Amino acid sequence: MPTSLIFRLLVLTSLSSGMMASAQAALTISTTRIIQTSDKQSSSIIVANPSTQTFAAQSWVNTEADDNITAVPLIATPALFRLAPGGEQTVQINQIPNNLPKDKESLFYFNVQEIPQTDGNPSNTLTIALRTRIKLLYRPAELRETPEDGLKKLQWSLQRLDGMTQLVVHNPSPYHYTFRQAHLDNGTTRKLIKAHKMVSPGGTQAYPIEDVAITPGMHVTFTTINDFGGSTAEISVPVAGP
């Protein structure tokens, strides 16, 4: 009797960072990020199956640490559902009473894991369970300024960190920002900076720079990803230091 060989592979894709896994997810989500405002009991997204195969799907919300232990005040329903070829499912994100900060956003992640149906014969089969993970931002209704207002408060500087010059951004606003593009301009050249890491409210991020002549009067020009997955208007501001 041949030995059964079953592999289960979990592939994580992160749409908010633009990184794609080597395997292509079959299920799609109607947005690249979810904004859940505190004055609304729920928000909803659509999970669709454009493929020709039937899938079971599991949905849940967790923290950036990506664990299933930390309790979160946001519940995805239905947590388990079936999607026929060409089918769609509305998933609601319901909030429960919580003590989340009212002066800044809180970051969570919405997950959808697809589970393809098998033919019942486990011998020498490969079962792939693909997961898509997107940012879910809980936004207090008490915030008076807009995310666009907060962009004007970002503070940029050049600093020597870990033995190299880095472009540092401090975010005193209550919003999370993910940069779509960032360029450092010294007046003669414009250098693309790999500013992939998100900067959180009250947080700081440092991005290494290479092959850029540091001169007085340098500027950083940047765009961020807005609530709808598009780009904000380009902003150019002076850079302090080093």
C-alpha positions as a Markdown table, in Angstrom:
| # | Residue | x | y | z |
|---|---|---|---|---|
| 1 | Met | 0.0 | 0.0 | 0.0 |
| 2 | Pro | 1.6 | 3.3 | -1.1 |
| 3 | Thr | 2.5 | 5.8 | 1.6 |
| 4 | Ser | 0.1 | 8.8 | 1.7 |
| 5 | Leu | 1.8 | 12.1 | 1.1 |
| 6 | Ile | -0.1 | 15.2 | 2.2 |
| 7 | Phe | 1.4 | 18.6 | 2.3 |
| 8 | Arg | -0.4 | 21.6 | 3.7 |
| 9 | Leu | 1.1 | 24.9 | 2.8 |
| 10 | Leu | 0.1 | 28.2 | 4.2 |
| 11 | Val | 1.0 | 31.1 | 2.0 |
| 12 | Leu | 0.5 | 34.6 | 3.4 |
| 13 | Thr | 0.0 | 37.5 | 1.1 |
| 14 | Ser | -0.1 | 41.1 | 2.3 |
| 15 | Leu | -2.0 | 43.5 | 0.0 |
| 16 | Ser | -1.4 | 46.6 | 2.2 |
| 17 | Ser | 2.5 | 46.2 | 1.6 |
| 18 | Gly | 2.2 | 45.3 | -2.1 |
| 19 | Met | 4.1 | 42.0 | -1.6 |
| 20 | Met | 2.8 | 39.0 | -3.5 |
| 21 | Ala | 3.5 | 35.4 | -2.7 |
| 22 | Ser | 4.6 | 32.9 | -5.3 |
| 23 | Ala | 1.2 | 31.3 | -5.3 |
| 24 | Gln | -1.8 | 33.2 | -6.6 |
| 25 | Ala | -4.9 | 33.3 | -4.3 |
| 26 | Ala | -8.1 | 32.3 | -5.9 |
| 27 | Leu | -10.4 | 34.3 | -3.7 |
| 28 | Thr | -10.5 | 38.1 | -4.0 |
| 29 | Ile | -11.4 | 40.9 | -1.5 |
| 30 | Ser | -13.2 | 44.0 | -2.6 |
| 31 | Thr | -10.7 | 46.4 | -0.9 |
| 32 | Thr | -7.1 | 46.5 | 0.1 |
| 33 | Arg | -7.8 | 48.0 | 3.6 |
| 34 | Ile | -10.7 | 48.4 | 5.9 |
| 35 | Ile | -11.5 | 51.5 | 7.9 |
| 36 | Gln | -13.8 | 50.8 | 10.8 |
| 37 | Thr | -15.0 | 53.9 | 12.5 |
| 38 | Ser | -16.0 | 53.8 | 16.2 |
| 39 | Asp | -19.4 | 55.4 | 15.6 |
| 40 | Lys | -20.5 | 52.5 | 13.3 |
| 41 | Gln | -21.4 | 49.1 | 14.7 |
| 42 | Ser | -20.1 | 47.3 | 11.6 |
| 43 | Ser | -18.5 | 47.5 | 8.2 |
| 44 | Ser | -18.6 | 45.1 | 5.4 |
| 45 | Ile | -16.5 | 43.8 | 2.5 |
| 46 | Ile | -17.1 | 41.3 | -0.3 |
| 47 | Val | -15.1 | 38.1 | -0.7 |
| 48 | Ala | -15.5 | 36.7 | -4.3 |
| 49 | Asn | -14.5 | 33.5 | -6.0 |
| 50 | Pro | -13.8 | 34.2 | -9.7 |
| 51 | Ser | -12.3 | 30.8 | -10.1 |
| 52 | Thr | -13.9 | 27.6 | -11.5 |
| 53 | Gln | -13.3 | 25.7 | -8.2 |
| 54 | Thr | -15.4 | 25.6 | -5.1 |
| 55 | Phe | -13.8 | 26.8 | -1.9 |
| 56 | Ala | -14.5 | 26.8 | 1.8 |
| 57 | Ala | -13.2 | 30.1 | 3.4 |
| 58 | Gln | -12.4 | 31.1 | 6.9 |
| 59 | Ser | -12.4 | 34.8 | 8.0 |
| 60 | Trp | -11.1 | 36.4 | 11.2 |
| 61 | Val | -9.5 | 39.5 | 12.7 |
| 62 | Asn | -6.3 | 39.5 | 14.6 |
| 63 | Thr | -3.4 | 41.8 | 15.7 |
| 64 | Glu | -0.2 | 42.7 | 13.9 |
| 65 | Ala | 1.5 | 39.9 | 15.8 |
| 66 | Asp | -0.6 | 37.5 | 13.8 |
| 67 | Asp | -1.6 | 35.2 | 16.7 |
| 68 | Asn | -4.8 | 33.6 | 17.6 |
| 69 | Ile | -4.4 | 34.2 | 21.3 |
| 70 | Thr | -4.8 | 38.0 | 21.7 |
| 71 | Ala | -8.4 | 39.0 | 22.1 |
| 72 | Val | -9.6 | 41.6 | 19.6 |
| 73 | Pro | -12.8 | 43.7 | 19.8 |
| 74 | Leu | -13.7 | 43.1 | 16.2 |
| 75 | Ile | -15.5 | 40.0 | 15.0 |
| 76 | Ala | -15.8 | 38.8 | 11.3 |
| 77 | Thr | -19.0 | 37.1 | 10.4 |
| 78 | Pro | -19.6 | 34.6 | 8.9 |
| 79 | Ala | -16.4 | 33.0 | 10.2 |
| 80 | Leu | -16.7 | 30.1 | 7.9 |
| 81 | Phe | -18.5 | 29.9 | 4.6 |
| 82 | Arg | -18.6 | 28.2 | 1.2 |
| 83 | Leu | -18.1 | 29.9 | -2.1 |
| 84 | Ala | -19.1 | 28.3 | -5.4 |
| 85 | Pro | -17.4 | 29.3 | -8.7 |
| 86 | Gly | -18.4 | 32.9 | -9.5 |
| 87 | Gly | -20.0 | 33.3 | -6.0 |
| 88 | Glu | -19.7 | 36.2 | -3.6 |
| 89 | Gln | -20.0 | 36.5 | 0.2 |
| 90 | Thr | -20.5 | 39.7 | 2.2 |
| 91 | Val | -18.4 | 39.5 | 5.4 |
| 92 | Gln | -19.3 | 41.9 | 8.2 |
| 93 | Ile | -16.8 | 43.3 | 10.7 |
| 94 | Asn | -18.7 | 43.8 | 14.0 |
| 95 | Gln | -17.3 | 45.7 | 16.9 |
| 96 | Ile | -17.9 | 44.8 | 20.5 |
| 97 | Pro | -17.6 | 47.1 | 23.5 |
| 98 | Asn | -14.0 | 48.0 | 24.0 |
| 99 | Asn | -11.5 | 50.4 | 25.6 |
| 100 | Leu | -9.5 | 51.2 | 22.5 |
| 101 | Pro | -7.8 | 54.6 | 22.4 |
| 102 | Lys | -10.0 | 57.5 | 21.4 |
| 103 | Asp | -7.2 | 59.8 | 20.4 |
| 104 | Lys | -5.5 | 57.6 | 17.7 |
| 105 | Glu | -6.2 | 54.7 | 15.3 |
| 106 | Ser | -5.7 | 51.1 | 16.4 |
| 107 | Leu | -4.3 | 48.6 | 13.9 |
| 108 | Phe | -5.7 | 45.1 | 13.3 |
| 109 | Tyr | -5.7 | 42.7 | 10.3 |
| 110 | Phe | -8.5 | 41.0 | 8.5 |
| 111 | Asn | -7.7 | 37.5 | 7.2 |
| 112 | Val | -9.4 | 35.3 | 4.7 |
| 113 | Gln | -8.0 | 31.8 | 4.3 |
| 114 | Glu | -9.2 | 29.7 | 1.4 |
| 115 | Ile | -9.5 | 25.9 | 1.7 |
| 116 | Pro | -10.0 | 24.1 | -1.6 |
| 117 | Gln | -12.2 | 21.0 | -1.6 |
| 118 | Thr | -10.6 | 17.7 | -2.3 |
| 119 | Asp | -11.8 | 14.6 | -4.1 |
| 120 | Gly | -11.6 | 12.5 | -0.9 |
| 121 | Asn | -8.4 | 10.6 | -2.0 |
| 122 | Pro | -5.5 | 11.9 | 0.1 |
| 123 | Ser | -2.9 | 9.8 | -1.6 |
| 124 | Asn | 0.0 | 11.8 | -3.0 |
| 125 | Thr | -2.0 | 15.1 | -3.0 |
| 126 | Leu | -0.9 | 18.6 | -2.3 |
| 127 | Thr | -3.4 | 20.7 | -0.5 |
| 128 | Ile | -2.7 | 24.5 | -0.5 |
| 129 | Ala | -4.5 | 26.8 | 1.9 |
| 130 | Leu | -3.8 | 30.4 | 0.8 |
| 131 | Arg | -4.4 | 33.3 | 3.1 |
| 132 | Thr | -4.9 | 37.0 | 2.2 |
| 133 | Arg | -4.3 | 39.5 | 5.0 |
| 134 | Ile | -5.2 | 43.2 | 4.8 |
| 135 | Lys | -5.0 | 46.1 | 7.3 |
| 136 | Leu | -8.0 | 46.9 | 9.4 |
| 137 | Leu | -7.8 | 50.4 | 10.9 |
| 138 | Tyr | -10.1 | 51.2 | 13.9 |
| 139 | Arg | -10.6 | 54.9 | 13.7 |
| 140 | Pro | -12.1 | 56.9 | 16.6 |
| 141 | Ala | -15.0 | 59.2 | 15.6 |
| 142 | Glu | -13.6 | 61.7 | 18.1 |
| 143 | Leu | -10.7 | 62.6 | 15.8 |
| 144 | Arg | -11.2 | 66.1 | 14.4 |
| 145 | Glu | -8.4 | 66.3 | 11.8 |
| 146 | Thr | -8.4 | 64.3 | 8.6 |
| 147 | Pro | -5.7 | 61.9 | 7.5 |
| 148 | Glu | -4.7 | 64.5 | 4.9 |
| 149 | Asp | -4.2 | 67.1 | 7.7 |
| 150 | Gly | -2.0 | 64.6 | 9.6 |
| 151 | Leu | 0.3 | 64.3 | 6.6 |
| 152 | Lys | 1.3 | 67.9 | 7.0 |
| 153 | Lys | 2.6 | 67.1 | 10.5 |
| 154 | Leu | 5.1 | 64.4 | 9.5 |
| 155 | Gln | 8.6 | 65.4 | 10.5 |
| 156 | Trp | 11.5 | 64.3 | 8.3 |
| 157 | Ser | 15.2 | 64.3 | 9.1 |
| 158 | Leu | 18.5 | 62.7 | 8.1 |
| 159 | Gln | 20.3 | 60.9 | 10.9 |
| 160 | Arg | 23.3 | 58.6 | 11.4 |
| 161 | Leu | 21.9 | 55.3 | 12.7 |
| 162 | Asp | 23.6 | 51.9 | 12.9 |
| 163 | Gly | 26.6 | 53.4 | 11.1 |
| 164 | Met | 24.8 | 54.7 | 8.1 |
| 165 | Thr | 22.7 | 57.7 | 7.0 |
| 166 | Gln | 19.0 | 57.1 | 7.2 |
| 167 | Leu | 15.9 | 59.1 | 6.3 |
| 168 | Val | 13.8 | 59.3 | 9.5 |
| 169 | Val | 10.1 | 60.2 | 9.7 |
| 170 | His | 8.3 | 60.9 | 12.9 |
| 171 | Asn | 4.5 | 60.8 | 12.9 |
| 172 | Pro | 2.9 | 63.0 | 15.7 |
| 173 | Ser | -0.6 | 62.5 | 14.1 |
| 174 | Pro | -3.2 | 60.0 | 15.2 |
| 175 | Tyr | -3.1 | 58.1 | 11.9 |
| 176 | His | -1.2 | 55.2 | 10.4 |
| 177 | Tyr | 0.6 | 56.0 | 7.1 |
| 178 | Thr | 2.0 | 53.7 | 4.4 |
| 179 | Phe | 4.1 | 55.4 | 1.8 |
| 180 | Arg | 3.5 | 54.6 | -1.8 |
| 181 | Gln | 6.5 | 56.5 | -3.0 |
| 182 | Ala | 9.2 | 58.6 | -1.3 |
| 183 | His | 12.0 | 60.5 | -3.0 |
| 184 | Leu | 14.9 | 62.4 | -1.6 |
| 185 | Asp | 15.9 | 65.5 | -3.6 |
| 186 | Asn | 19.1 | 67.4 | -3.2 |
| 187 | Gly | 18.4 | 69.9 | -6.0 |
| 188 | Thr | 20.2 | 68.0 | -8.7 |
| 189 | Thr | 19.2 | 64.4 | -8.3 |
| 190 | Arg | 16.0 | 62.7 | -7.1 |
| 191 | Lys | 16.6 | 59.3 | -5.3 |
| 192 | Leu | 13.8 | 56.8 | -4.7 |
| 193 | Ile | 13.8 | 55.7 | -1.1 |
| 194 | Lys | 12.5 | 52.2 | -0.1 |
| 195 | Ala | 10.1 | 53.5 | 2.5 |
| 196 | His | 8.0 | 50.3 | 2.8 |
| 197 | Lys | 7.5 | 50.2 | 6.6 |
| 198 | Met | 4.4 | 51.8 | 7.9 |
| 199 | Val | 4.7 | 54.6 | 10.4 |
| 200 | Ser | 2.2 | 54.4 | 13.3 |
| 201 | Pro | 0.7 | 57.2 | 15.4 |
| 202 | Gly | 3.3 | 58.8 | 17.6 |
| 203 | Gly | 5.9 | 56.4 | 16.0 |
| 204 | Thr | 9.1 | 56.8 | 14.1 |
| 205 | Gln | 10.5 | 54.9 | 11.1 |
| 206 | Ala | 14.0 | 55.0 | 9.6 |
| 207 | Tyr | 14.7 | 54.2 | 5.9 |
| 208 | Pro | 18.3 | 53.6 | 4.8 |
| 209 | Ile | 19.6 | 55.7 | 1.9 |
| 210 | Glu | 22.4 | 55.0 | -0.5 |
| 211 | Asp | 24.3 | 56.9 | -3.2 |
| 212 | Val | 22.8 | 60.3 | -2.3 |
| 213 | Ala | 25.0 | 63.3 | -1.8 |
| 214 | Ile | 23.8 | 65.1 | 1.4 |
| 215 | Thr | 23.5 | 68.8 | 0.8 |
| 216 | Pro | 21.8 | 71.7 | 2.6 |
| 217 | Gly | 18.2 | 72.4 | 1.7 |
| 218 | Met | 17.3 | 68.8 | 0.9 |
| 219 | His | 13.6 | 67.9 | 0.4 |
| 220 | Val | 11.6 | 64.7 | 0.6 |
| 221 | Thr | 8.7 | 64.2 | -1.8 |
| 222 | Phe | 6.2 | 61.5 | -0.9 |
| 223 | Thr | 2.7 | 60.1 | -1.4 |
| 224 | Thr | 0.8 | 57.7 | 0.9 |
| 225 | Ile | -1.9 | 55.1 | 0.4 |
| 226 | Asn | -5.3 | 56.6 | 1.1 |
| 227 | Asp | -8.4 | 55.0 | 2.7 |
| 228 | Phe | -9.5 | 53.6 | -0.7 |
| 229 | Gly | -6.2 | 52.1 | -1.7 |
| 230 | Gly | -5.3 | 55.0 | -4.1 |
| 231 | Ser | -2.6 | 57.6 | -3.7 |
| 232 | Thr | -2.7 | 60.9 | -1.8 |
| 233 | Ala | -1.5 | 64.1 | -3.5 |
| 234 | Glu | 2.3 | 64.5 | -3.7 |
| 235 | Ile | 3.8 | 66.5 | -0.8 |
| 236 | Ser | 7.3 | 68.0 | -0.8 |
| 237 | Val | 8.8 | 69.2 | 2.5 |
| 238 | Pro | 12.3 | 70.1 | 3.8 |
| 239 | Val | 14.4 | 67.5 | 5.5 |
| 240 | Ala | 16.3 | 68.5 | 8.7 |
| 241 | Gly | 19.9 | 67.5 | 9.5 |
| 242 | Pro | 22.1 | 65.6 | 9.6 |
